Amino acid sequence: YSFELSWSGEADSFIVQRRRPDGQFQNLGTTSLKSFIDNGSVAGGGAIIPNFEYEYSVIPIKSGAQGVAKNVTIRETRGVKGDIDRSDRVDGRDLEILARGFGTALAEENYEALADTNYDGLIDGSDLIDFGVNFGKKYQSS
């Protein structure tokens, strides 16, 4: 699961941010390239949930000054909500991960971002419902 962002424009570097469940943008990284990939290896990003829209912001930096941010929204269409371990099926292993993180919030140690299936910053009954609705389903590519 990953998103590749690309853009045009002249700058020395670009700050890439993603909106968190609390509404704040979190820095994912700075690059001199005109593209950035958000995936599982990106600190603060990566945990991309199927069928959810993510908002990104790209801020150009030229001669040390920040330019106007450009925002884009992207939706992941691959996968099944509730497939926390990325096995392409919703099963008992996902339930175990959900149970371990149940009741935790965004900043807490046991918070598992992939178990937060509605990306609201809390692993709760809504996520359990998503898991239950999709239990036994497998992802089939089209």
mmCIF file of N, CA, C and O in Angstrom, residues 10-98:
data_model
loop_
_atom_site.group_PDB
_atom_site.id
_atom_site.type_symbol
_atom_site.label_atom_id
_atom_site.label_comp_id
_atom_site.label_asym_id
_atom_site.label_seq_id
_atom_site.Cartn_x
_atom_site.Cartn_y
_atom_site.Cartn_z
ATOM 1 N N GLU A 10 9.300 25.040 -9.476
ATOM 2 C CA GLU A 10 10.719 25.205 -9.168
ATOM 3 C C GLU A 10 10.893 25.554 -7.692
ATOM 4 O O GLU A 10 10.255 26.469 -7.189
ATOM 5 N N ALA A 11 11.741 24.803 -7.027
ATOM 6 C CA ALA A 11 12.070 25.053 -5.629
ATOM 7 C C ALA A 11 13.351 24.294 -5.304
ATOM 8 O O ALA A 11 13.752 23.380 -6.032
ATOM 9 N N ASP A 12 13.969 24.686 -4.208
ATOM 10 C CA ASP A 12 15.178 23.983 -3.756
ATOM 11 C C ASP A 12 14.800 22.647 -3.119
ATOM 12 O O ASP A 12 15.515 21.660 -3.245
ATOM 13 N N SER A 13 13.668 22.643 -2.422
ATOM 14 C CA SER A 13 13.175 21.417 -1.789
ATOM 15 C C SER A 13 11.678 21.551 -1.557
ATOM 16 O O SER A 13 11.094 22.620 -1.756
ATOM 17 N N PHE A 14 11.080 20.452 -1.132
ATOM 18 C CA PHE A 14 9.637 20.409 -0.902
ATOM 19 C C PHE A 14 9.369 19.668 0.404
ATOM 20 O O PHE A 14 9.935 18.603 0.634
ATOM 21 N N ILE A 15 8.507 20.233 1.240
ATOM 22 C CA ILE A 15 8.063 19.565 2.460
ATOM 23 C C ILE A 15 6.764 18.832 2.116
ATOM 24 O O ILE A 15 5.844 19.425 1.560
ATOM 25 N N VAL A 16 6.704 17.549 2.475
ATOM 26 C CA VAL A 16 5.509 16.747 2.208
ATOM 27 C C VAL A 16 4.844 16.432 3.550
ATOM 28 O O VAL A 16 5.508 15.955 4.474
ATOM 29 N N GLN A 17 3.550 16.715 3.635
ATOM 30 C CA GLN A 17 2.796 16.491 4.858
ATOM 31 C C GLN A 17 1.534 15.695 4.555
ATOM 32 O O GLN A 17 1.030 15.719 3.435
ATOM 33 N N ARG A 18 1.022 15.005 5.592
ATOM 34 C CA ARG A 18 -0.254 14.297 5.478
ATOM 35 C C ARG A 18 -1.118 14.671 6.675
ATOM 36 O O ARG A 18 -0.633 14.749 7.798
ATOM 37 N N ARG A 19 -2.420 14.907 6.403
ATOM 38 C CA ARG A 19 -3.342 15.265 7.483
ATOM 39 C C ARG A 19 -3.601 14.044 8.359
ATOM 40 O O ARG A 19 -3.916 12.964 7.873
ATOM 41 N N ARG A 20 -3.458 14.230 9.659
ATOM 42 C CA ARG A 20 -3.701 13.180 10.640
ATOM 43 C C ARG A 20 -5.169 13.163 11.041
ATOM 44 O O ARG A 20 -5.907 14.095 10.736
ATOM 45 N N PRO A 21 -5.595 12.133 11.768
ATOM 46 C CA PRO A 21 -6.993 12.080 12.211
ATOM 47 C C PRO A 21 -7.409 13.275 13.074
ATOM 48 O O PRO A 21 -8.576 13.634 13.102
ATOM 49 N N ASP A 22 -6.457 13.904 13.764
ATOM 50 C CA ASP A 22 -6.801 15.051 14.606
ATOM 51 C C ASP A 22 -6.902 16.347 13.805
ATOM 52 O O ASP A 22 -7.122 17.418 14.365
ATOM 53 N N GLY A 23 -6.736 16.263 12.484
ATOM 54 C CA GLY A 23 -6.880 17.428 11.623
ATOM 55 C C GLY A 23 -5.586 18.178 11.352
ATOM 56 O O GLY A 23 -5.542 19.043 10.481
ATOM 57 N N GLN A 24 -4.547 17.885 12.098
ATOM 58 C CA GLN A 24 -3.260 18.548 11.910
ATOM 59 C C GLN A 24 -2.455 17.857 10.804
ATOM 60 O O GLN A 24 -2.562 16.645 10.623
ATOM 61 N N PHE A 25 -1.650 18.645 10.095
ATOM 62 C CA PHE A 25 -0.750 18.047 9.106
ATOM 63 C C PHE A 25 0.526 17.600 9.801
ATOM 64 O O PHE A 25 1.053 18.305 10.661
ATOM 65 N N GLN A 26 1.019 16.436 9.432
ATOM 66 C CA GLN A 26 2.255 15.887 9.983
ATOM 67 C C GLN A 26 3.288 15.827 8.876
ATOM 68 O O GLN A 26 2.996 15.353 7.772
ATOM 69 N N ASN A 27 4.499 16.299 9.165
ATOM 70 C CA ASN A 27 5.577 16.224 8.183
ATOM 71 C C ASN A 27 5.958 14.769 7.941
ATOM 72 O O ASN A 27 6.223 14.027 8.879
ATOM 73 N N LEU A 28 5.981 14.388 6.677
ATOM 74 C CA LEU A 28 6.424 13.046 6.303
ATOM 75 C C LEU A 28 7.866 13.064 5.834
ATOM 76 O O LEU A 28 8.566 12.063 5.925
ATOM 77 N N GLY A 29 8.296 14.199 5.309
ATOM 78 C CA GLY A 29 9.672 14.298 4.839
ATOM 79 C C GLY A 29 9.885 15.524 3.981
ATOM 80 O O GLY A 29 8.948 16.248 3.650
ATOM 81 N N THR A 30 11.144 15.746 3.669
ATOM 82 C CA THR A 30 11.550 16.830 2.782
ATOM 83 C C THR A 30 12.362 16.204 1.657
ATOM 84 O O THR A 30 13.172 15.310 1.898
ATOM 85 N N THR A 31 12.120 16.663 0.442
ATOM 86 C CA THR A 31 12.819 16.108 -0.711
ATOM 87 C C THR A 31 13.176 17.212 -1.695
ATOM 88 O O THR A 31 12.494 18.232 -1.766
ATOM 89 N N SER A 32 14.243 16.995 -2.422
ATOM 90 C CA SER A 32 14.589 17.918 -3.506
ATOM 91 C C SER A 32 14.003 17.424 -4.827
ATOM 92 O O SER A 32 14.042 18.123 -5.828
ATOM 93 N N LEU A 33 13.444 16.221 -4.816
ATOM 94 C CA LEU A 33 12.813 15.642 -6.001
ATOM 95 C C LEU A 33 11.411 16.204 -6.168
ATOM 96 O O LEU A 33 10.863 16.809 -5.256
ATOM 97 N N LYS A 34 10.815 15.972 -7.316
ATOM 98 C CA LYS A 34 9.443 16.419 -7.571
ATOM 99 C C LYS A 34 8.466 15.259 -7.433
ATOM 100 O O LYS A 34 7.443 15.196 -8.111
ATOM 101 N N SER A 35 8.806 14.352 -6.507
ATOM 102 C CA SER A 35 7.919 13.233 -6.202
ATOM 103 C C SER A 35 8.247 12.704 -4.814
ATOM 104 O O SER A 35 9.325 12.951 -4.274
ATOM 105 N N PHE A 36 7.290 11.984 -4.249
ATOM 106 C CA PHE A 36 7.449 11.418 -2.912
ATOM 107 C C PHE A 36 6.540 10.207 -2.818
ATOM 108 O O PHE A 36 5.406 10.238 -3.296
ATOM 109 N N ILE A 37 7.026 9.137 -2.197
ATOM 110 C CA ILE A 37 6.221 7.934 -2.009
ATOM 111 C C ILE A 37 5.930 7.765 -0.523
ATOM 112 O O ILE A 37 6.845 7.697 0.292
ATOM 113 N N ASP A 38 4.649 7.725 -0.188
ATOM 114 C CA ASP A 38 4.213 7.447 1.182
ATOM 115 C C ASP A 38 3.891 5.965 1.250
ATOM 116 O O ASP A 38 2.998 5.474 0.562
ATOM 117 N N ASN A 39 4.651 5.241 2.062
ATOM 118 C CA ASN A 39 4.422 3.806 2.235
ATOM 119 C C ASN A 39 4.782 3.404 3.658
ATOM 120 O O ASN A 39 5.076 4.256 4.485
ATOM 121 N N GLY A 40 4.790 2.126 3.937
ATOM 122 C CA GLY A 40 5.017 1.617 5.276
ATOM 123 C C GLY A 40 6.328 2.005 5.914
ATOM 124 O O GLY A 40 6.471 1.949 7.131
ATOM 125 N N SER A 41 7.313 2.427 5.138
ATOM 126 C CA SER A 41 8.605 2.792 5.714
ATOM 127 C C SER A 41 8.709 4.274 6.058
ATOM 128 O O SER A 41 9.728 4.718 6.564
ATOM 129 N N VAL A 42 7.646 5.048 5.817
ATOM 130 C CA VAL A 42 7.659 6.480 6.098
ATOM 131 C C VAL A 42 7.181 6.717 7.528
ATOM 132 O O VAL A 42 6.044 6.381 7.867
ATOM 133 N N ALA A 43 8.049 7.285 8.369
ATOM 134 C CA ALA A 43 7.675 7.587 9.751
ATOM 135 C C ALA A 43 6.526 8.589 9.758
ATOM 136 O O ALA A 43 6.580 9.608 9.089
ATOM 137 N N GLY A 44 5.476 8.280 10.496
ATOM 138 C CA GLY A 44 4.331 9.169 10.589
ATOM 139 C C GLY A 44 3.336 9.015 9.456
ATOM 140 O O GLY A 44 2.283 9.625 9.463
ATOM 141 N N GLY A 45 3.655 8.216 8.463
ATOM 142 C CA GLY A 45 2.759 7.991 7.334
ATOM 143 C C GLY A 45 2.584 6.508 7.142
ATOM 144 O O GLY A 45 2.560 5.741 8.085
ATOM 145 N N GLY A 46 2.475 6.091 5.908
ATOM 146 C CA GLY A 46 2.514 4.679 5.574
ATOM 147 C C GLY A 46 1.302 3.841 5.876
ATOM 148 O O GLY A 46 0.863 3.105 5.020
ATOM 149 N N ALA A 47 0.741 3.939 7.058
ATOM 150 C CA ALA A 47 -0.356 3.060 7.447
ATOM 151 C C ALA A 47 -1.607 3.434 6.650
ATOM 152 O O ALA A 47 -2.512 4.079 7.147
ATOM 153 N N ILE A 48 -1.635 3.020 5.402
ATOM 154 C CA ILE A 48 -2.693 3.429 4.474
ATOM 155 C C ILE A 48 -3.838 2.421 4.527
ATOM 156 O O ILE A 48 -3.650 1.233 4.321
ATOM 157 N N ILE A 49 -5.026 2.950 4.822
ATOM 158 C CA ILE A 49 -6.219 2.137 5.023
ATOM 159 C C ILE A 49 -7.061 2.141 3.745
ATOM 160 O O ILE A 49 -7.266 3.202 3.159
ATOM 161 N N PRO A 50 -7.538 0.980 3.306
ATOM 162 C CA PRO A 50 -8.366 0.932 2.099
ATOM 163 C C PRO A 50 -9.643 1.765 2.223
ATOM 164 O O PRO A 50 -10.230 1.871 3.293
ATOM 165 N N ASN A 51 -10.049 2.343 1.101
ATOM 166 C CA ASN A 51 -11.303 3.083 0.977
ATOM 167 C C ASN A 51 -11.406 4.283 1.903
ATOM 168 O O ASN A 51 -12.477 4.617 2.396
ATOM 169 N N PHE A 52 -10.279 4.931 2.146
ATOM 170 C CA PHE A 52 -10.255 6.158 2.934
ATOM 171 C C PHE A 52 -9.496 7.219 2.153
ATOM 172 O O PHE A 52 -8.491 6.922 1.521
ATOM 173 N N GLU A 53 -9.970 8.461 2.206
ATOM 174 C CA GLU A 53 -9.297 9.566 1.515
ATOM 175 C C GLU A 53 -8.263 10.207 2.426
ATOM 176 O O GLU A 53 -8.572 10.537 3.568
ATOM 177 N N TYR A 54 -7.071 10.387 1.903
ATOM 178 C CA TYR A 54 -5.989 11.054 2.623
ATOM 179 C C TYR A 54 -5.705 12.388 1.962
ATOM 180 O O TYR A 54 -5.735 12.500 0.739
ATOM 181 N N GLU A 55 -5.425 13.387 2.774
ATOM 182 C CA GLU A 55 -5.083 14.703 2.248
ATOM 183 C C GLU A 55 -3.598 14.965 2.482
ATOM 184 O O GLU A 55 -3.099 14.812 3.595
ATOM 185 N N TYR A 56 -2.930 15.337 1.413
ATOM 186 C CA TYR A 56 -1.507 15.655 1.457
ATOM 187 C C TYR A 56 -1.303 17.127 1.136
ATOM 188 O O TYR A 56 -2.097 17.731 0.414
ATOM 189 N N SER A 57 -0.229 17.682 1.657
ATOM 190 C CA SER A 57 0.156 19.056 1.384
ATOM 191 C C SER A 57 1.629 19.060 0.988
ATOM 192 O O SER A 57 2.450 18.408 1.637
ATOM 193 N N VAL A 58 1.947 19.759 -0.097
ATOM 194 C CA VAL A 58 3.337 19.893 -0.559
ATOM 195 C C VAL A 58 3.683 21.377 -0.503
ATOM 196 O O VAL A 58 3.011 22.205 -1.116
ATOM 197 N N ILE A 59 4.731 21.692 0.255
ATOM 198 C CA ILE A 59 5.140 23.080 0.459
ATOM 199 C C ILE A 59 6.507 23.289 -0.190
ATOM 200 O O ILE A 59 7.494 22.657 0.207
ATOM 201 N N PRO A 60 6.599 24.177 -1.187
ATOM 202 C CA PRO A 60 7.899 24.441 -1.820
ATOM 203 C C PRO A 60 8.765 25.357 -0.935
ATOM 204 O O PRO A 60 8.254 26.241 -0.255
ATOM 205 N N ILE A 61 10.071 25.089 -0.960
ATOM 206 C CA ILE A 61 11.040 25.919 -0.242
ATOM 207 C C ILE A 61 12.035 26.446 -1.276
ATOM 208 O O ILE A 61 12.689 25.667 -1.973
ATOM 209 N N LYS A 62 12.137 27.757 -1.373
ATOM 210 C CA LYS A 62 13.067 28.394 -2.321
ATOM 211 C C LYS A 62 13.865 29.439 -1.558
ATOM 212 O O LYS A 62 13.294 30.323 -0.922
ATOM 213 N N SER A 63 15.192 29.311 -1.586
ATOM 214 C CA SER A 63 16.092 30.239 -0.891
ATOM 215 C C SER A 63 15.709 30.384 0.579
ATOM 216 O O SER A 63 15.755 31.476 1.138
ATOM 217 N N GLY A 64 15.289 29.294 1.207
ATOM 218 C CA GLY A 64 14.957 29.288 2.628
ATOM 219 C C GLY A 64 13.555 29.761 2.969
ATOM 220 O O GLY A 64 13.153 29.704 4.127
ATOM 221 N N ALA A 65 12.785 30.244 1.993
ATOM 222 C CA ALA A 65 11.434 30.742 2.252
ATOM 223 C C ALA A 65 10.394 29.731 1.779
ATOM 224 O O ALA A 65 10.543 29.131 0.707
ATOM 225 N N GLN A 66 9.340 29.563 2.570
ATOM 226 C CA GLN A 66 8.257 28.656 2.201
ATOM 227 C C GLN A 66 7.312 29.336 1.215
ATOM 228 O O GLN A 66 6.968 30.498 1.380
ATOM 229 N N GLY A 67 6.902 28.572 0.218
ATOM 230 C CA GLY A 67 5.919 29.045 -0.748
ATOM 231 C C GLY A 67 4.518 28.604 -0.341
ATOM 232 O O GLY A 67 4.302 28.091 0.760
ATOM 233 N N VAL A 68 3.587 28.765 -1.240
ATOM 234 C CA VAL A 68 2.195 28.395 -1.000
ATOM 235 C C VAL A 68 2.036 26.877 -1.117
ATOM 236 O O VAL A 68 2.474 26.273 -2.093
ATOM 237 N N ALA A 69 1.409 26.294 -0.120
ATOM 238 C CA ALA A 69 1.183 24.845 -0.112
ATOM 239 C C ALA A 69 0.153 24.458 -1.163
ATOM 240 O O ALA A 69 -0.805 25.182 -1.410
ATOM 241 N N LYS A 70 0.360 23.311 -1.778
ATOM 242 C CA LYS A 70 -0.612 22.714 -2.699
ATOM 243 C C LYS A 70 -1.130 21.444 -2.034
ATOM 244 O O LYS A 70 -0.348 20.623 -1.562
ATOM 245 N N ASN A 71 -2.451 21.280 -2.009
ATOM 246 C CA ASN A 71 -3.058 20.121 -1.373
ATOM 247 C C ASN A 71 -3.666 19.196 -2.415
ATOM 248 O O ASN A 71 -4.146 19.646 -3.450
ATOM 249 N N VAL A 72 -3.652 17.909 -2.100
ATOM 250 C CA VAL A 72 -4.257 16.907 -2.965
ATOM 251 C C VAL A 72 -4.888 15.836 -2.068
ATOM 252 O O VAL A 72 -4.395 15.566 -0.970
ATOM 253 N N THR A 73 -5.987 15.256 -2.540
ATOM 254 C CA THR A 73 -6.657 14.180 -1.817
ATOM 255 C C THR A 73 -6.545 12.904 -2.650
ATOM 256 O O THR A 73 -6.759 12.924 -3.857
ATOM 257 N N ILE A 74 -6.209 11.799 -1.965
ATOM 258 C CA ILE A 74 -6.027 10.506 -2.642
ATOM 259 C C ILE A 74 -6.787 9.444 -1.856
ATOM 260 O O ILE A 74 -6.779 9.443 -0.636
ATOM 261 N N ARG A 75 -7.411 8.490 -2.573
ATOM 262 C CA ARG A 75 -8.129 7.380 -1.937
ATOM 263 C C ARG A 75 -7.482 6.065 -2.366
ATOM 264 O O ARG A 75 -7.258 5.830 -3.551
ATOM 265 N N GLU A 76 -7.207 5.209 -1.390
ATOM 266 C CA GLU A 76 -6.691 3.866 -1.686
ATOM 267 C C GLU A 76 -7.866 2.970 -2.020
ATOM 268 O O GLU A 76 -8.827 2.879 -1.247
ATOM 269 N N THR A 77 -7.829 2.324 -3.168
ATOM 270 C CA THR A 77 -8.924 1.450 -3.582
ATOM 271 C C THR A 77 -8.555 -0.024 -3.479
ATOM 272 O O THR A 77 -9.411 -0.884 -3.640
ATOM 273 N N ARG A 78 -7.297 -0.321 -3.205
ATOM 274 C CA ARG A 78 -6.869 -1.703 -3.086
ATOM 275 C C ARG A 78 -7.095 -2.178 -1.650
ATOM 276 O O ARG A 78 -6.911 -1.430 -0.719
ATOM 277 N N GLY A 79 -7.468 -3.425 -1.487
ATOM 278 C CA GLY A 79 -7.557 -4.003 -0.156
ATOM 279 C C GLY A 79 -8.957 -4.038 0.416
ATOM 280 O O GLY A 79 -9.920 -3.586 -0.187
ATOM 281 N N VAL A 80 -9.044 -4.598 1.624
ATOM 282 C CA VAL A 80 -10.305 -4.753 2.343
ATOM 283 C C VAL A 80 -10.126 -4.142 3.731
ATOM 284 O O VAL A 80 -9.137 -4.424 4.408
ATOM 285 N N LYS A 81 -11.076 -3.297 4.144
ATOM 286 C CA LYS A 81 -11.016 -2.739 5.499
ATOM 287 C C LYS A 81 -11.039 -3.872 6.504
ATOM 288 O O LYS A 81 -11.838 -4.797 6.386
ATOM 289 N N GLY A 82 -10.169 -3.794 7.486
ATOM 290 C CA GLY A 82 -10.079 -4.836 8.500
ATOM 291 C C GLY A 82 -8.921 -5.786 8.266
ATOM 292 O O GLY A 82 -8.590 -6.578 9.135
ATOM 293 N N ASP A 83 -8.284 -5.723 7.095
ATOM 294 C CA ASP A 83 -7.104 -6.549 6.804
ATOM 295 C C ASP A 83 -5.879 -5.851 7.394
ATOM 296 O O ASP A 83 -5.104 -5.229 6.690
ATOM 297 N N ILE A 84 -5.728 -5.955 8.692
ATOM 298 C CA ILE A 84 -4.707 -5.216 9.419
ATOM 299 C C ILE A 84 -3.304 -5.736 9.139
ATOM 300 O O ILE A 84 -2.357 -4.967 9.074
ATOM 301 N N ASP A 85 -3.165 -7.044 8.949
ATOM 302 C CA ASP A 85 -1.831 -7.613 8.724
ATOM 303 C C ASP A 85 -1.445 -7.684 7.247
ATOM 304 O O ASP A 85 -0.412 -8.219 6.888
ATOM 305 N N ARG A 86 -2.269 -7.137 6.365
ATOM 306 C CA ARG A 86 -1.995 -7.041 4.924
ATOM 307 C C ARG A 86 -1.801 -8.402 4.255
ATOM 308 O O ARG A 86 -0.985 -8.564 3.364
ATOM 309 N N SER A 87 -2.626 -9.375 4.678
ATOM 310 C CA SER A 87 -2.574 -10.709 4.071
ATOM 311 C C SER A 87 -3.562 -10.847 2.918
ATOM 312 O O SER A 87 -3.678 -11.914 2.341
ATOM 313 N N ASP A 88 -4.291 -9.773 2.603
ATOM 314 C CA ASP A 88 -5.346 -9.749 1.587
ATOM 315 C C ASP A 88 -6.579 -10.555 1.977
ATOM 316 O O ASP A 88 -7.387 -10.924 1.142
ATOM 317 N N ARG A 89 -6.746 -10.794 3.277
ATOM 318 C CA ARG A 89 -7.980 -11.392 3.788
ATOM 319 C C ARG A 89 -8.177 -10.925 5.235
ATOM 320 O O ARG A 89 -7.217 -10.631 5.940
ATOM 321 N N VAL A 90 -9.427 -10.845 5.641
ATOM 322 C CA VAL A 90 -9.763 -10.441 7.010
ATOM 323 C C VAL A 90 -10.022 -11.719 7.798
ATOM 324 O O VAL A 90 -10.941 -12.470 7.492
ATOM 325 N N ASP A 91 -9.167 -11.958 8.808
ATOM 326 C CA ASP A 91 -9.237 -13.220 9.519
ATOM 327 C C ASP A 91 -8.895 -13.053 10.997
ATOM 328 O O ASP A 91 -8.791 -11.930 11.497
ATOM 329 N N GLY A 92 -8.706 -14.160 11.675
ATOM 330 C CA GLY A 92 -8.429 -14.163 13.111
ATOM 331 C C GLY A 92 -7.157 -13.432 13.499
ATOM 332 O O GLY A 92 -7.079 -12.861 14.595
ATOM 333 N N ARG A 93 -6.159 -13.441 12.615
ATOM 334 C CA ARG A 93 -4.919 -12.703 12.934
ATOM 335 C C ARG A 93 -5.200 -11.208 13.025
ATOM 336 O O ARG A 93 -4.625 -10.506 13.853
ATOM 337 N N ASP A 94 -6.080 -10.728 12.169
ATOM 338 C CA ASP A 94 -6.458 -9.314 12.224
ATOM 339 C C ASP A 94 -7.227 -9.007 13.507
ATOM 340 O O ASP A 94 -7.023 -7.956 14.121
ATOM 341 N N LEU A 95 -8.085 -9.930 13.918
ATOM 342 C CA LEU A 95 -8.838 -9.744 15.153
ATOM 343 C C LEU A 95 -7.888 -9.657 16.349
ATOM 344 O O LEU A 95 -8.082 -8.838 17.249
ATOM 345 N N GLU A 96 -6.854 -10.466 16.355
ATOM 346 C CA GLU A 96 -5.881 -10.438 17.455
ATOM 347 C C GLU A 96 -5.188 -9.072 17.537
ATOM 348 O O GLU A 96 -5.039 -8.501 18.616
ATOM 349 N N ILE A 97 -4.798 -8.528 16.398
ATOM 350 C CA ILE A 97 -4.148 -7.211 16.373
ATOM 351 C C ILE A 97 -5.130 -6.135 16.829
ATOM 352 O O ILE A 97 -4.777 -5.249 17.619
ATOM 353 N N LEU A 98 -6.365 -6.220 16.356
ATOM 354 C CA LEU A 98 -7.401 -5.266 16.749
ATOM 355 C C LEU A 98 -7.636 -5.335 18.259
ATOM 356 O O LEU A 98 -7.721 -4.307 18.937
#
